[in-house]
Coordinates of C-alpha atoms and ligand atoms in Angstrom, one line a residue:
Chain A
M23 CA -93.9 88.8 -310.7
R24 CA -94.1 91.8 -313.1
I25 CA -97.6 92.9 -314.0
V26 CA -98.6 95.6 -316.5
V27 CA -102.1 97.1 -315.8
L28 CA -103.9 98.8 -318.7
A29 CA -105.3 101.8 -316.9
K30 CA -107.5 104.2 -318.9
P31 CA -108.1 107.7 -317.5
V32 CA -111.9 108.4 -318.0
P33 CA -114.2 111.3 -317.0
D34 CA -115.8 110.7 -313.6
A35 CA -119.1 109.0 -313.9
G36 CA -121.9 111.5 -314.2
Q37 CA -119.6 114.3 -315.3
E38 CA -119.0 113.2 -318.9
R39 CA -119.7 115.6 -321.7
L40 CA -119.4 115.3 -325.4
R41 CA -117.7 118.0 -327.5
N42 CA -119.3 119.5 -330.6
D43 CA -117.5 116.9 -332.7
F44 CA -119.1 114.1 -330.5
R45 CA -115.8 113.2 -328.9
M46 CA -115.6 112.8 -325.2
D47 CA -114.5 116.1 -323.6
R48 CA -111.4 115.2 -321.7
E49 CA -110.5 118.7 -320.6
A50 CA -113.6 120.0 -318.8
T51 CA -113.9 117.3 -316.1
T52 CA -111.8 115.6 -313.5
E53 CA -110.6 112.3 -314.6
V54 CA -110.3 109.0 -312.7
I55 CA -108.9 105.6 -313.5
N56 CA -111.6 103.6 -315.2
G57 CA -113.5 101.6 -312.6
N58 CA -112.8 98.1 -314.0
D59 CA -109.1 99.0 -314.5
E60 CA -109.0 99.9 -310.8
Y61 CA -110.1 96.3 -310.0
A62 CA -107.3 95.2 -312.3
L63 CA -104.8 97.3 -310.4
E64 CA -106.0 96.1 -307.1
A65 CA -105.7 92.4 -308.2
A66 CA -102.2 93.1 -309.6
L67 CA -101.0 94.8 -306.4
K68 CA -102.3 91.8 -304.3
L69 CA -100.6 89.3 -306.6
V70 CA -97.3 91.2 -306.4
E71 CA -97.6 91.5 -302.6
A72 CA -98.3 87.7 -302.3
S73 CA -95.4 86.8 -304.7
P74 CA -92.4 85.2 -302.9
D75 CA -90.0 87.0 -305.2
G76 CA -91.7 90.3 -305.1
G77 CA -92.0 92.3 -308.3
E78 CA -93.9 95.4 -309.4
V79 CA -96.9 96.8 -311.1
V80 CA -96.5 99.1 -314.1
L81 CA -99.4 101.2 -315.5
L82 CA -99.9 101.6 -319.2
A83 CA -102.3 104.2 -320.7
M84 CA -102.9 105.7 -324.1
A85 CA -104.4 109.2 -323.3
P86 CA -103.9 112.9 -323.7
D87 CA -100.9 114.4 -322.0
H88 CA -102.8 115.7 -319.0
A89 CA -103.7 112.1 -318.0
Q90 CA -100.4 112.1 -316.1
E91 CA -102.3 113.6 -313.2
T92 CA -104.8 110.7 -313.3
L93 CA -102.0 108.1 -313.5
R94 CA -100.5 109.5 -310.3
K95 CA -103.6 108.3 -308.6
G96 CA -102.7 104.7 -309.6
L97 CA -99.1 105.3 -308.6
A98 CA -100.4 106.5 -305.2
L99 CA -102.2 103.1 -304.8
G100 CA -98.9 101.3 -305.2
A101 CA -97.9 101.0 -308.9
A102 CA -94.2 101.4 -309.3
S103 CA -94.2 103.5 -312.5
A104 CA -96.3 104.3 -315.5
V105 CA -96.0 104.5 -319.3
L106 CA -98.2 107.1 -321.0
V107 CA -98.5 106.8 -324.8
T108 CA -99.6 110.3 -325.8
D109 CA -99.7 112.0 -329.2
P110 CA -102.1 114.5 -330.7
A111 CA -102.4 112.3 -333.7
L112 CA -104.0 109.6 -331.5
E113 CA -107.0 111.7 -330.6
G114 CA -110.1 110.0 -331.9
S115 CA -108.6 106.6 -332.2
C116 CA -110.9 103.6 -332.6
A117 CA -110.8 100.3 -330.7
L118 CA -108.8 98.6 -333.4
T119 CA -106.0 101.1 -333.6
T120 CA -106.0 101.5 -329.8
A121 CA -105.3 97.7 -329.6
H122 CA -102.4 98.1 -332.0
V123 CA -100.9 101.1 -330.1
L124 CA -101.2 99.3 -326.7
A125 CA -99.7 96.1 -328.3
A126 CA -96.7 98.1 -329.6
A127 CA -96.1 99.7 -326.2
L128 CA -96.3 96.4 -324.5
R129 CA -93.7 94.9 -326.8
E130 CA -91.2 97.2 -325.2
L131 CA -92.1 96.0 -321.6
S132 CA -91.3 92.8 -319.9
F133 CA -94.1 91.2 -317.8
D134 CA -95.5 88.0 -316.5
L135 CA -99.1 89.2 -316.7
V136 CA -101.0 92.0 -318.4
I137 CA -104.3 92.8 -316.6
A138 CA -107.0 95.1 -318.1
G139 CA -110.5 96.0 -317.0
V140 CA -113.2 94.2 -319.0
D141 CA -114.5 97.5 -320.4
T142 CA -114.4 101.2 -319.8
S143 CA -117.1 103.5 -318.5
D144 CA -116.7 106.2 -321.3
G145 CA -118.3 104.2 -324.0
G146 CA -115.8 101.3 -324.1
G147 CA -117.0 98.2 -325.9
G148 CA -114.9 95.7 -324.0
V149 CA -113.0 94.6 -327.1
V150 CA -109.5 96.1 -326.8
A151 CA -108.0 93.6 -324.4
A152 CA -108.9 90.6 -326.6
G153 CA -107.4 92.4 -329.5
V154 CA -104.2 93.2 -327.7
A155 CA -103.8 89.6 -326.6
A156 CA -104.4 88.3 -330.2
L157 CA -101.8 90.8 -331.6
L158 CA -99.2 89.8 -329.1
G159 CA -99.9 86.1 -329.2
L160 CA -100.6 86.0 -325.5
P161 CA -103.1 83.5 -323.9
Y162 CA -106.3 85.5 -323.2
L163 CA -108.2 84.8 -320.0
S164 CA -111.2 87.1 -319.7
Y165 CA -113.9 88.1 -317.2
A166 CA -111.8 87.1 -314.2
A167 CA -113.3 86.7 -310.8
R168 CA -110.2 85.1 -309.4
I169 CA -106.6 85.0 -310.5
E170 CA -104.1 82.3 -309.2
P171 CA -100.6 82.1 -310.6
S172 CA -98.3 79.2 -309.8
D173 CA -95.3 77.6 -311.3
G174 CA -95.2 79.8 -314.4
R175 CA -98.9 79.2 -315.1
V176 CA -102.0 81.1 -314.2
R177 CA -105.5 80.0 -313.4
V178 CA -108.5 82.3 -313.8
R179 CA -112.1 81.8 -312.7
R180 CA -114.0 83.3 -315.6
I181 CA -117.6 84.5 -315.1
T182 CA -119.9 82.9 -317.7
P183 CA -123.6 83.7 -318.4
N184 CA -124.7 80.7 -316.3
G185 CA -121.9 80.2 -313.8
Y186 CA -118.2 80.1 -314.3
E187 CA -115.3 78.2 -315.9
V188 CA -111.8 77.7 -314.7
L189 CA -109.2 78.5 -317.3
E190 CA -105.5 77.8 -317.2
A191 CA -102.6 79.0 -319.4
P192 CA -98.8 79.5 -319.3
M193 CA -97.5 83.0 -318.4
P194 CA -97.0 85.6 -319.8
A195 CA -100.7 86.0 -320.4
L196 CA -103.4 88.7 -320.6
I197 CA -106.3 88.8 -318.2
S198 CA -109.4 91.0 -318.2
A199 CA -110.7 91.9 -314.7
T200 CA -114.1 92.3 -313.2
Q201 CA -115.4 93.8 -310.0
A202 CA -115.6 90.3 -308.5
L203 CA -111.8 90.4 -307.9
G204 CA -112.4 92.8 -305.0
A205 CA -112.7 96.5 -304.2
P206 CA -109.7 98.7 -304.7
R207 CA -107.8 100.1 -301.7
Y208 CA -107.7 103.7 -300.8
P209 CA -104.5 105.7 -301.2
T210 CA -102.6 106.6 -298.1
L211 CA -101.0 109.9 -297.5
K212 CA -97.6 108.3 -297.8
G213 CA -98.7 106.7 -301.1
I214 CA -99.8 110.1 -302.4
M215 CA -96.5 111.8 -301.4
G216 CA -94.5 108.9 -302.8
A217 CA -96.3 109.0 -306.1
R218 CA -94.9 112.4 -306.9
R219 CA -91.5 110.9 -307.2
K220 CA -92.4 107.9 -309.3
E221 CA -91.6 107.9 -313.0
I222 CA -94.1 108.4 -315.8
V223 CA -92.4 107.5 -319.1
I224 CA -93.9 109.4 -322.0
R225 CA -94.0 107.7 -325.4
T226 CA -95.2 109.4 -328.6
L227 CA -96.2 107.6 -331.8
A228 CA -92.7 108.2 -333.2
D229 CA -91.2 106.2 -330.3
L230 CA -93.3 103.1 -331.0
D231 CA -92.5 100.3 -333.4
L232 CA -95.8 100.1 -335.4
A233 CA -94.4 97.8 -338.1
G234 CA -96.8 95.1 -336.9
A235 CA -99.8 97.3 -337.5
R236 CA -98.5 98.4 -340.9
A237 CA -97.9 94.8 -341.9
R238 CA -101.6 94.2 -341.3
G239 CA -102.5 97.2 -343.4
V240 CA -103.6 99.2 -340.3
E241 CA -102.7 102.9 -339.9
V242 CA -103.1 104.1 -336.3
G243 CA -104.3 107.5 -335.1
G244 CA -107.6 109.4 -335.1
A245 CA -107.4 110.2 -338.8
A246 CA -107.5 106.5 -339.7
A247 CA -110.2 105.5 -337.2
T248 CA -112.4 102.7 -338.5
A249 CA -115.6 104.1 -336.9
R250 CA -116.8 107.6 -336.2
V251 CA -119.7 109.2 -334.2
T252 CA -121.9 111.3 -336.5
G253 CA -124.5 112.6 -334.2
S254 CA -126.0 112.6 -330.7
R255 CA -129.3 113.5 -329.0
P256 CA -130.6 113.4 -325.5
R257 CA -132.9 110.6 -324.6
A258 CA -136.5 111.8 -324.2
P259 CA -137.1 112.5 -320.5
R260 CA -139.6 110.2 -318.7
G261 CA -141.6 113.1 -317.3
T262 CA -142.3 113.8 -313.7
P263 CA -142.9 110.7 -311.6
K264 CA -146.1 110.1 -309.7
V265 CA -145.3 110.6 -306.0
V266 CA -146.9 108.4 -303.3
Q267 CA -146.8 109.3 -299.7
G268 CA -149.0 108.5 -296.7
S269 CA -149.5 105.4 -294.5
P270 CA -147.9 102.2 -295.7
A271 CA -151.4 100.7 -296.3
E272 CA -152.6 103.7 -298.4
A273 CA -149.3 103.8 -300.3
A274 CA -149.5 100.0 -301.0
Q275 CA -153.1 100.4 -302.3
E276 CA -152.0 103.2 -304.7
V277 CA -149.1 101.2 -306.0
V278 CA -151.4 98.2 -306.6
T279 CA -153.8 100.4 -308.6
F280 CA -150.8 101.8 -310.6
L281 CA -149.4 98.4 -311.3
A282 CA -152.8 97.0 -312.3
E283 CA -153.5 100.0 -314.6
R284 CA -150.2 99.2 -316.4
R285 CA -151.1 95.5 -316.5
L286 CA -148.1 94.6 -314.5
I287 CA -150.0 92.5 -312.0
Chain B
M7 CA -122.6 85.5 -350.6
A8 CA -120.3 88.4 -350.6
G9 CA -121.6 91.5 -349.0
A10 CA -124.0 89.7 -346.7
I11 CA -124.7 90.5 -343.0
W12 CA -123.6 87.8 -340.7
V13 CA -125.0 87.2 -337.3
L14 CA -122.9 85.1 -334.8
G15 CA -124.9 82.8 -332.6
E16 CA -123.6 81.9 -329.1
S17 CA -124.7 79.4 -326.5
K18 CA -125.7 79.9 -322.9
G19 CA -125.1 76.5 -321.3
S20 CA -126.4 74.1 -323.9
D21 CA -129.1 76.4 -325.3
L22 CA -129.0 79.3 -327.8
A23 CA -128.4 82.5 -325.9
R24 CA -131.5 84.7 -326.1
V25 CA -129.4 87.6 -327.2
S26 CA -128.4 85.7 -330.3
A27 CA -132.0 85.3 -331.3
E28 CA -132.5 89.0 -330.7
V29 CA -129.5 89.9 -332.8
A30 CA -130.8 87.6 -335.6
T31 CA -134.1 89.5 -335.6
L32 CA -132.3 92.9 -335.6
G33 CA -130.0 91.7 -338.4
S34 CA -133.0 90.4 -340.5
A35 CA -134.6 93.9 -340.3
L36 CA -131.3 95.5 -341.3
G37 CA -130.9 93.1 -344.2
A38 CA -134.4 93.7 -345.4
A39 CA -133.7 97.5 -345.4
A40 CA -130.4 97.1 -347.1
G41 CA -131.4 94.5 -349.6
L42 CA -128.6 92.2 -348.3
D43 CA -128.7 88.5 -347.3
V44 CA -128.6 87.7 -343.6
V45 CA -126.7 84.6 -342.6
G46 CA -126.2 83.0 -339.2
V47 CA -122.9 81.4 -338.1
V48 CA -122.5 79.2 -335.1
A49 CA -119.0 78.0 -334.3
G50 CA -118.1 75.5 -331.6
A51 CA -116.9 72.0 -330.9
S52 CA -120.2 70.5 -332.0
P53 CA -122.3 73.4 -333.3
D54 CA -125.1 71.6 -335.2
G55 CA -127.6 71.5 -332.4
L56 CA -127.2 75.2 -331.7
A57 CA -127.2 76.0 -335.4
A58 CA -130.5 74.2 -335.8
E59 CA -132.0 76.3 -333.0
F60 CA -130.5 79.5 -334.6
A61 CA -132.2 78.5 -337.9
R62 CA -135.6 79.2 -336.2
Y63 CA -134.6 82.9 -336.6
L64 CA -132.6 83.0 -339.9
P65 CA -133.1 81.4 -343.3
L66 CA -129.5 80.1 -343.5
V67 CA -127.1 79.2 -340.8
H68 CA -123.5 78.0 -341.2
S69 CA -122.4 75.4 -338.7
L70 CA -118.7 75.7 -338.2
A71 CA -117.1 72.9 -336.3
V72 CA -114.0 73.8 -334.3
P73 CA -113.0 70.7 -332.3
E74 CA -110.5 72.7 -330.1
A75 CA -113.4 74.6 -328.6
A76 CA -114.3 71.5 -326.6
E77 CA -111.4 71.9 -324.2
T78 CA -110.0 75.4 -324.7
A79 CA -111.4 78.9 -324.1
F80 CA -114.1 79.7 -326.7
A81 CA -113.1 83.0 -328.3
S82 CA -109.4 82.1 -328.8
A83 CA -110.4 78.7 -330.2
V84 CA -113.0 79.8 -332.7
G85 CA -111.6 83.2 -333.6
P86 CA -109.1 82.1 -336.3
S87 CA -111.6 79.8 -337.9
L88 CA -114.3 82.5 -338.0
A89 CA -111.7 84.9 -339.5
A90 CA -110.8 82.4 -342.2
L91 CA -114.5 81.8 -343.0
V92 CA -115.1 85.6 -343.3
E93 CA -112.1 86.0 -345.6
R94 CA -113.4 83.2 -347.8
E95 CA -117.1 84.2 -347.9
Q96 CA -116.6 88.0 -347.8
P97 CA -119.6 89.2 -345.8
A98 CA -119.8 93.0 -345.3
Y99 CA -120.8 93.2 -341.6
L100 CA -120.8 91.0 -338.5
L101 CA -123.3 91.3 -335.7
V102 CA -122.9 89.7 -332.3
G103 CA -124.3 90.1 -328.8
A104 CA -122.5 92.4 -326.4
T105 CA -121.9 89.5 -324.0
S106 CA -118.7 88.2 -322.6
D107 CA -118.1 85.7 -325.4
G108 CA -119.5 88.1 -328.0
R109 CA -117.1 90.9 -327.0
D110 CA -114.1 88.6 -326.8
I111 CA -114.9 87.3 -330.3
A112 CA -115.4 90.9 -331.6
G113 CA -112.0 92.0 -330.2
I114 CA -110.2 89.0 -331.7
L115 CA -111.9 89.3 -335.1
S116 CA -111.3 93.0 -335.2
V117 CA -107.5 92.6 -335.2
L118 CA -107.5 89.4 -337.2
L119 CA -109.6 91.0 -340.0
G120 CA -108.5 94.6 -339.5
W121 CA -112.2 95.6 -339.2
G122 CA -113.5 98.3 -336.9
V123 CA -116.0 97.6 -334.0
I124 CA -119.0 99.7 -333.0
A125 CA -120.0 98.5 -329.5
N126 CA -123.2 98.3 -327.5
A127 CA -125.7 99.0 -330.3
S128 CA -129.3 99.5 -329.2
A129 CA -130.6 99.9 -332.8
I130 CA -129.2 99.7 -336.3
L131 CA -130.6 101.6 -339.3
W132 CA -129.6 101.4 -343.0
Q133 CA -128.7 104.9 -344.1
D134 CA -126.8 106.1 -347.2
G135 CA -125.7 102.6 -348.1
R136 CA -124.3 101.7 -344.7
P137 CA -125.3 100.8 -341.2
E138 CA -126.0 103.7 -338.8
V139 CA -125.6 102.4 -335.3
E140 CA -127.4 103.9 -332.3
V141 CA -125.6 103.6 -329.0
S142 CA -126.8 104.7 -325.6
I143 CA -124.0 106.4 -323.7
L144 CA -123.3 108.3 -320.4
G145 CA -125.7 106.2 -318.4
G146 CA -128.4 106.4 -321.0
K147 CA -128.5 110.2 -321.0
L148 CA -127.4 110.4 -324.7
L149 CA -128.0 108.4 -327.8
T150 CA -125.3 108.6 -330.4
T151 CA -125.2 107.5 -334.0
S152 CA -122.0 105.9 -335.4
V153 CA -120.8 104.7 -338.8
F154 CA -117.9 102.7 -340.1
T155 CA -115.4 104.7 -342.2
G156 CA -114.7 101.6 -344.4
Q157 CA -116.7 98.9 -346.1
H158 CA -116.7 96.4 -343.3
G159 CA -117.3 96.3 -339.5
I160 CA -118.3 94.4 -336.5
I161 CA -121.3 95.5 -334.3
T162 CA -121.9 94.3 -330.8
V163 CA -125.6 94.5 -329.8
R164 CA -126.8 95.0 -326.3
P165 CA -129.1 92.4 -324.9
T166 CA -132.9 93.2 -324.9
S167 CA -132.5 95.8 -327.7
V168 CA -135.3 94.1 -329.7
T169 CA -137.7 91.2 -329.1
A170 CA -136.7 88.0 -330.9
E171 CA -139.1 86.8 -333.6
P172 CA -138.9 83.3 -335.0
L173 CA -139.4 82.9 -338.7
A174 CA -142.6 81.4 -340.1
S175 CA -140.6 78.4 -341.3
R176 CA -137.3 77.1 -340.1
G177 CA -134.2 78.0 -342.0
S178 CA -131.5 75.5 -343.2
V179 CA -128.2 74.6 -341.6
V180 CA -125.2 74.2 -343.7
P181 CA -122.1 72.6 -342.2
V182 CA -118.9 74.4 -343.2
T183 CA -115.2 73.8 -342.6
V184 CA -112.1 75.9 -342.9
S185 CA -108.4 75.4 -342.2
P186 CA -107.1 78.6 -340.6
E187 CA -103.5 79.4 -341.2
I188 CA -103.0 80.8 -337.7
A189 CA -103.9 79.7 -334.2
L190 CA -104.1 81.8 -331.0
P191 CA -102.5 80.5 -327.9
A192 CA -104.7 77.8 -326.4
V193 CA -106.2 78.4 -322.9
T194 CA -107.2 75.2 -321.2
V195 CA -110.7 74.9 -319.8
V196 CA -110.1 73.0 -316.5
S197 CA -113.8 72.9 -315.6
R198 CA -117.1 74.5 -316.4
V199 CA -119.6 75.1 -313.6
A200 CA -123.2 75.9 -314.1
E201 CA -124.8 77.6 -311.1
E202 CA -128.3 76.4 -311.2
S203 CA -130.9 78.8 -310.0
E204 CA -134.7 78.7 -310.0
A205 CA -135.0 82.3 -310.8
V206 CA -135.1 83.8 -314.3
P207 CA -131.6 85.3 -315.0
I208 CA -131.6 89.0 -314.2
D209 CA -130.9 90.1 -317.7
E210 CA -133.9 88.2 -319.0
A211 CA -136.3 88.9 -316.1
R212 CA -139.6 90.6 -316.9
V213 CA -139.9 91.8 -313.3
I214 CA -137.0 92.8 -311.0
V215 CA -137.1 93.7 -307.4
C216 CA -133.8 95.4 -306.7
A217 CA -132.3 95.6 -303.2
G218 CA -130.2 98.6 -302.3
R219 CA -128.2 99.5 -299.2
G220 CA -131.4 100.6 -297.5
V221 CA -132.5 97.0 -297.3
G222 CA -130.1 96.8 -294.4
G223 CA -129.1 93.2 -294.2
P224 CA -130.1 89.5 -294.7
E225 CA -133.5 90.1 -292.9
G226 CA -134.4 92.8 -295.3
M227 CA -133.3 90.5 -298.2
H228 CA -136.0 88.0 -297.1
L229 CA -138.6 90.8 -297.5
V230 CA -137.2 91.7 -301.0
Q231 CA -137.4 88.0 -302.0
A232 CA -141.0 87.8 -300.7
L233 CA -142.0 90.7 -302.8
A234 CA -140.2 89.3 -305.8
N235 CA -142.1 86.0 -305.3
E236 CA -145.4 87.9 -305.1
L237 CA -144.7 89.8 -308.3
G238 CA -143.2 86.8 -310.1
G239 CA -139.9 88.5 -310.4
T240 CA -136.1 88.1 -309.9
V241 CA -134.1 89.8 -307.1
G242 CA -131.5 92.2 -308.4
A243 CA -129.1 94.4 -306.4
S244 CA -127.1 97.6 -306.3
R245 CA -123.4 97.3 -305.8
A246 CA -123.8 98.4 -302.2
A247 CA -125.9 95.3 -301.5
V248 CA -123.5 93.1 -303.3
D249 CA -120.4 94.5 -301.5
S250 CA -122.2 94.0 -298.2
G251 CA -122.4 90.3 -299.1
W252 CA -126.2 90.0 -299.1
I253 CA -126.4 88.7 -302.6
P254 CA -124.0 87.4 -305.3
Y255 CA -122.3 89.6 -307.9
S256 CA -124.3 87.8 -310.7
Q257 CA -127.4 89.8 -309.6
Q258 CA -125.7 93.3 -309.7
I259 CA -127.3 95.9 -312.0
G260 CA -125.2 98.7 -313.3
Q261 CA -122.0 99.8 -314.9
T262 CA -119.9 97.0 -313.6
G263 CA -122.9 94.6 -313.4
K264 CA -125.6 93.7 -315.8
T265 CA -127.8 95.9 -318.0
V266 CA -131.4 95.0 -317.5
K267 CA -134.6 96.0 -319.3
P268 CA -137.5 94.4 -317.5
R269 CA -141.2 95.4 -317.9
L270 CA -141.1 96.4 -314.2
Y271 CA -138.2 97.4 -312.0
V272 CA -138.9 98.0 -308.3
G273 CA -136.0 99.6 -306.4
L274 CA -136.0 99.3 -302.6
G275 CA -133.6 101.5 -300.8
V276 CA -131.6 102.2 -303.9
S277 CA -130.4 105.9 -304.2
G278 CA -129.9 105.9 -308.0
A279 CA -126.2 106.5 -308.4
M280 CA -125.2 107.1 -312.0
Q281 CA -123.3 103.8 -312.0
H282 CA -126.5 102.0 -311.1
M283 CA -128.8 103.9 -313.4
V284 CA -126.7 103.0 -316.4
G285 CA -127.9 99.5 -315.9
M286 CA -131.7 100.0 -315.4
R287 CA -132.9 103.3 -316.8
T288 CA -134.3 101.7 -319.9
S289 CA -136.6 99.5 -317.9
E290 CA -140.2 100.0 -319.1
T291 CA -141.8 100.9 -315.7
I292 CA -139.7 102.0 -312.8
V293 CA -141.0 102.2 -309.2
A294 CA -138.7 103.5 -306.5
V295 CA -139.2 103.2 -302.7
N296 CA -137.0 105.6 -300.7
R297 CA -137.4 107.5 -297.5
D298 CA -135.5 110.4 -299.1
A299 CA -137.6 112.4 -301.5
E300 CA -134.5 113.8 -303.1
A301 CA -132.9 110.5 -304.1
P302 CA -131.7 110.7 -307.7
I303 CA -133.5 107.6 -308.7
A304 CA -136.7 109.8 -308.9
E305 CA -135.2 111.3 -312.1
V306 CA -135.9 108.1 -314.0
A307 CA -138.8 106.7 -312.0
D308 CA -142.5 106.5 -313.1
L309 CA -143.6 106.2 -309.5
V310 CA -141.9 107.1 -306.2
V311 CA -143.0 105.9 -302.9
I312 CA -141.6 108.1 -300.1
G313 CA -141.3 106.3 -296.8
D314 CA -139.8 103.5 -294.9
L315 CA -139.4 100.5 -297.2
F316 CA -139.9 97.8 -294.5
A317 CA -143.4 99.0 -293.5
F318 CA -144.3 99.7 -297.2
V319 CA -143.2 96.3 -298.6
Q320 CA -145.0 94.4 -295.9
A321 CA -148.2 96.4 -296.7
L322 CA -147.7 95.9 -300.4
I323 CA -147.3 92.1 -300.0
S324 CA -150.5 92.0 -298.0
A325 CA -152.3 94.1 -300.6
L326 CA -151.1 91.9 -303.4
Q327 CA -152.2 88.8 -301.5
A328 CA -155.5 90.2 -300.7
R329 CA -156.0 91.0 -304.3
S330 CA -155.3 87.5 -305.5
T331 CA -157.6 85.8 -303.0
Ligands
FAD12 C1 -116.2 102.1 -310.7 C2 -117.6 102.0 -310.0 C3 -118.5 101.1 -310.5 C4 -119.7 101.0 -309.9 N1 -120.6 100.1 -310.5 C5 -121.8 100.0 -309.9 C6 -122.8 99.1 -310.4 O1 -122.5 98.3 -311.4 N2 -124.0 99.0 -309.9 C7 -124.3 99.8 -308.8 O2 -125.5 99.6 -308.3 N3 -123.4 100.6 -308.2 C8 -122.2 100.7 -308.8 N4 -121.3 101.6 -308.2 C9 -121.6 102.1 -306.9 C10 -122.5 103.4 -306.9 O3 -121.7 104.5 -307.1 C11 -123.2 103.5 -305.6 O4 -122.3 103.5 -304.6 C12 -124.2 102.4 -305.4 O5 -125.0 102.2 -306.5 C13 -125.1 102.7 -304.2 O6 -126.0 101.7 -303.9 P1 -127.3 102.0 -303.1 O7 -128.2 102.9 -303.9 O8 -127.9 100.7 -302.7 O9 -126.8 102.6 -301.8 P2 -126.9 104.1 -301.3 O10 -126.4 105.1 -302.3 O11 -126.3 104.1 -299.9 O12 -128.4 104.4 -301.1 C14 -129.2 103.8 -300.2 C15 -130.6 104.5 -300.3 O13 -131.5 103.8 -299.5 C16 -132.4 104.7 -298.8 N5 -132.8 104.1 -297.6 C17 -132.1 103.7 -296.5 N6 -132.8 103.1 -295.6 C18 -134.1 103.1 -296.1 C19 -135.3 102.7 -295.6 N7 -135.4 102.1 -294.4 N8 -136.4 102.9 -296.3 C20 -136.4 103.5 -297.5 N9 -135.2 103.9 -298.0 C21 -134.1 103.8 -297.3 C22 -131.5 106.0 -298.6 O14 -132.3 107.1 -298.6 C23 -130.7 105.9 -299.9 O15 -131.2 106.7 -301.0 C24 -120.1 101.7 -308.8 C25 -119.1 102.6 -308.3 C26 -117.9 102.8 -308.9 C27 -116.9 103.8 -308.3

């Protein structure tokens, strides 16, 4: 079982900052692997561990060059190697061109499954994975709470707004992962040491075959982005909260009054 | 109707998803500001019923039958047909809810049409001849505005961004058919399971009582439920409570859970981690109960009760009961 995990380095939650041009500042803060991608990685590692004929997990990211450091965190958890697509021209890419670039990078890899997080914490819209699947002609099984491969096919329990559905398709396929797949493991010291020797393959735009994108009339890169942020402002603060202390009965009475004033009870 | 704004309707179970009605209302306001027609589209195996429901919110709804959607995964089944319809009718913009199906469709249509996507809109204005999309980012700390660089685009809209308003008179439903030239790999639907629940779904609830780690265990959960019953609300949870197995993942609020916007959110033993606040900070009124006066949830709260949640919740339930008798 060979699995490629789409792992996006993102600023740690709470530390994100925008630059003056409204792009995410990727230099100033420590980065982590996007939370939902970590669930994807954990699920992938478990599938490979359970696979009778072994296999490996490969990470794939499109990110600035310094993201190598963040990818090492995924290698420390057990991924065998990583591919980093990095090129100054890609800065400011939109979701559409990101899907084309990731699809081009995946065309060079062999895999039974691609697993990606359902969305990213740095403003991700949860649309890239579906686009990649459509570009590569891979069956797309999204919002996975459970993944069960057998006999060249894969079953996914997909979370729906009012329950779930069980999906099935032949492999290779692309799956998007949710937290319901299970919490990621912690790195071991041995894993961290071993990660230093693992390979991170660097790919620039010139290395990728983007004929597929061009055939659809799509140019990749930040300059050709289909959408652009033009402004930002802080949300108006809520003001200082009313603080209630005292005995439970007194506090309860104050809260009842507060709720009644706001016509909430 | 070239240049129109299209709104995609989706189902939740057998009904129209509430978010679709909201997006229709948002789209109608945008269309009025832009002087553009606003048209609904419902795709599916037998879309007519849903399209009729959608027509309560829009003057015209296309009902696009895609028989494959009966037994194969929705977005991959309807994506090529929707793309073919867009290419034939030439709308300018597509609006869809930022739900699981909505995002899947947006991603597929983006690559099939070569259109950009602006995701998670909370409002859309018409400025300088194009949509200007407001998005709340970084856990709600910042509001950004985005535009498309070209003449077309797909916008996903966060649930509860606006209140759905039905039209004075019902719109009309027009069945349409297309023969797409491409198909996406079929994904078989082996089964569909609806998990019935008495409670209002968390992302539609007007009152939410949210259990955090401080609730301590199943016993504490009974107390949370009792308060929710008293307030007519639904029980939600932080990830810590979900990870502890006290409540299903469907009730989780936050970055990897649901975004909620109730009239009243009551957090019990929730610290207010950034990943939690992303999902609840736009609630209308926020009450937090915590024994730690420094808990970050106070930053977004309207009222903070400092003290032990168990004693307080029992007292609050009694006070509410005393009030109603
Ligand atoms: C990738 C990623 C995604 C995440 N996604 C989410 C998400 O979607 N939703 C989410 O909620 N979290 C999410 N988290 C987790 C988040 O970071 C926090 O760990 C979590 O929200 C903490 O939950 P909590 O507030 O219930 O627990 P804690 O942070 O442990 O807080 C418990 C609080 O209860 C108070 N308390 C304890 N006992 C009592 C008592 N008897 N009376 C009164 N107060 C008491 C304490 O003072 C404390 O403030 C995510 C984390 C990561 C890394």
